[in-house]
XYZ file of C-alpha atoms in Angstrom:
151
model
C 26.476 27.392 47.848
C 26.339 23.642 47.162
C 23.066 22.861 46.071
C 21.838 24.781 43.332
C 25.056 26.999 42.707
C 28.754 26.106 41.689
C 31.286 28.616 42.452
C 34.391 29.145 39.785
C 36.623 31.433 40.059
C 35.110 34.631 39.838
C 31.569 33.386 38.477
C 28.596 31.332 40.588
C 26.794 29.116 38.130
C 23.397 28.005 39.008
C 23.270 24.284 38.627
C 20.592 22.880 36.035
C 19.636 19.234 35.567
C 18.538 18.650 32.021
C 18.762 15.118 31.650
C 15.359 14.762 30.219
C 16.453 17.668 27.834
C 19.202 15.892 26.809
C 17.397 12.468 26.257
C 14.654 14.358 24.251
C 17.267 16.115 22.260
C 19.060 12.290 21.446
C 15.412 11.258 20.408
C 14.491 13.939 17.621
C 17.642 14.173 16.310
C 17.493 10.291 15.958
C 13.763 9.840 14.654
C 13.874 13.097 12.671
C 16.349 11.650 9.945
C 14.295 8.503 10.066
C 11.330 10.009 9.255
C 12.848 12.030 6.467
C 14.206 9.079 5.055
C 11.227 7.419 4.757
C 9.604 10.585 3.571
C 6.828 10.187 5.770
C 4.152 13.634 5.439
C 1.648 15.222 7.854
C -1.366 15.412 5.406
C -0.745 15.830 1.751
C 2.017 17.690 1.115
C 3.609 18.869 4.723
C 7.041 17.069 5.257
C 6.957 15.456 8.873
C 10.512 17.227 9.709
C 8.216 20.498 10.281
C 7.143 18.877 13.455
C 10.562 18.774 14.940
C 11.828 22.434 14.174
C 9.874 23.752 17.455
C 10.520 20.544 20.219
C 14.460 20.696 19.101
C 14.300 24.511 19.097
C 12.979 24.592 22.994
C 15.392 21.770 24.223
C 18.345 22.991 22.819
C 17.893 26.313 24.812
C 16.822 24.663 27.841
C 20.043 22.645 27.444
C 22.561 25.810 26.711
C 21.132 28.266 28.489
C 23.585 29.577 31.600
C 22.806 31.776 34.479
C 25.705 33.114 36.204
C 26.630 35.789 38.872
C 29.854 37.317 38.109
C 31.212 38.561 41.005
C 33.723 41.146 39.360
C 31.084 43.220 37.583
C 28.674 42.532 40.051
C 25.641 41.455 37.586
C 23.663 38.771 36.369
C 24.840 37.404 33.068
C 22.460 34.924 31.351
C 23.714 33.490 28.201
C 23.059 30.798 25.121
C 26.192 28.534 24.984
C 28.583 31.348 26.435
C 27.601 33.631 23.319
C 25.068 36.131 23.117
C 25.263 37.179 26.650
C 22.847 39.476 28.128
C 23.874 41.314 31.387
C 21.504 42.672 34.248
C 23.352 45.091 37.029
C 22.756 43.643 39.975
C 22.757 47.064 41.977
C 19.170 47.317 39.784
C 17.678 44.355 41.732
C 14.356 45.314 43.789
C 13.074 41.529 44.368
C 12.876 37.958 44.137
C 9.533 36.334 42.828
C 7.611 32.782 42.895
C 5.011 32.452 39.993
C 3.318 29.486 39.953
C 2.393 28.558 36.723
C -0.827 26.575 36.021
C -2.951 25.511 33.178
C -6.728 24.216 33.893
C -6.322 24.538 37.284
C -3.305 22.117 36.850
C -0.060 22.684 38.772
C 2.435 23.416 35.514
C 5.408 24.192 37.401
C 7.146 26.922 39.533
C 9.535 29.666 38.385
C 11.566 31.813 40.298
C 12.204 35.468 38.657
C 14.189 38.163 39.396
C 12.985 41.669 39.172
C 15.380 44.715 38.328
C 14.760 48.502 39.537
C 14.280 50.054 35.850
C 12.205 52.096 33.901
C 9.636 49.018 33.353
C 10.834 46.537 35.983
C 12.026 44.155 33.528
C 11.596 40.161 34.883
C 14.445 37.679 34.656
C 13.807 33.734 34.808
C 16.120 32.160 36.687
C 15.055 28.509 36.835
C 11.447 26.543 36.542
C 10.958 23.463 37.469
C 7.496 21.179 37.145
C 8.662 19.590 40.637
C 9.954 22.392 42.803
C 9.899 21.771 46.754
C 12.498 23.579 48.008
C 12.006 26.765 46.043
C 12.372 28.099 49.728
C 16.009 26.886 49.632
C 16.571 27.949 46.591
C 15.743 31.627 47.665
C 17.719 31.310 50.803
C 20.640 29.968 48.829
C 20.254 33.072 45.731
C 20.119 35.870 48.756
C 23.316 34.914 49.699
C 24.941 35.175 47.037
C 23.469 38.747 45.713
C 23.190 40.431 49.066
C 26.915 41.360 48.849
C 26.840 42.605 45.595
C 23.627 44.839 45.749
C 25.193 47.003 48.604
């Protein structure tokens, strides 16, 4: 459990590296004020802030969003800065997936998804990454940790 998962207390975290999130994030929220203050406009009459609603909206999940196992209840708990936590029984889980994701025949990434026994085997993301060579590793390391809990 040491390369894609950090164990506290009762919870496993799955490790995330946003830095280029995070950079992106420091970027529009600098340049978006500029931009306003100079009241720069797409076209006519559209302010240029528009632009930046949807690029700050997708980093700043990317950048809060938490996947944990919690080993009490014995689930999957994904969450949005701690709050607004959705929980997924892991007793429900049937199988882990690899969907490669590509556009034009272009390689757009790889996600891994987990998929839970229920009335419309509903998919859970757990991480995607554009770069993703040890997705085998990654399985290995996520078996591990459920296999105890789904018996």
């Amino acid at each position: 459990m040491n390369q894609f998962y950090l164990k506290n207390r009762n919870n496993i975290r799955l490790k995330e590296n946003n830095l280029f999130q995070i950079v992106m994030l420091v970027i529009l929220f600098i340049s978006a004020p500029y931009f306003i203050y100079k009241g720069l406009k797409l076209g006519d009459d559209m302010p240029i802030w528009v632009v930046f609603i949807l690029p700050i909206s997708v980093y700043s999940y990317q950048v809060a969003r938490r996947v944990e196992f919690n080993l009490d209840t014995k689930s999957l708990e994904i969450s949005f800065c701690g709050f607004f936590t959705k929980k997924y029984d892991l007793r429900n889980f049937k199988e882990l997936i690899i969907i490669n994701h590509k556009m034009n025949f272009i390689n757009n990434g790889k996600e891994v998804k987990m998929v839970f026994k229920e009335e419309n085997e509903k998919e859970i993301s757990l991480i995607r990454k554009q770069n993703f060579k040890n997705i085998e590793d990654f399985i290995k390391e996520t078996r591990v940790i459920i296999e105890p809990m789904i018996k």
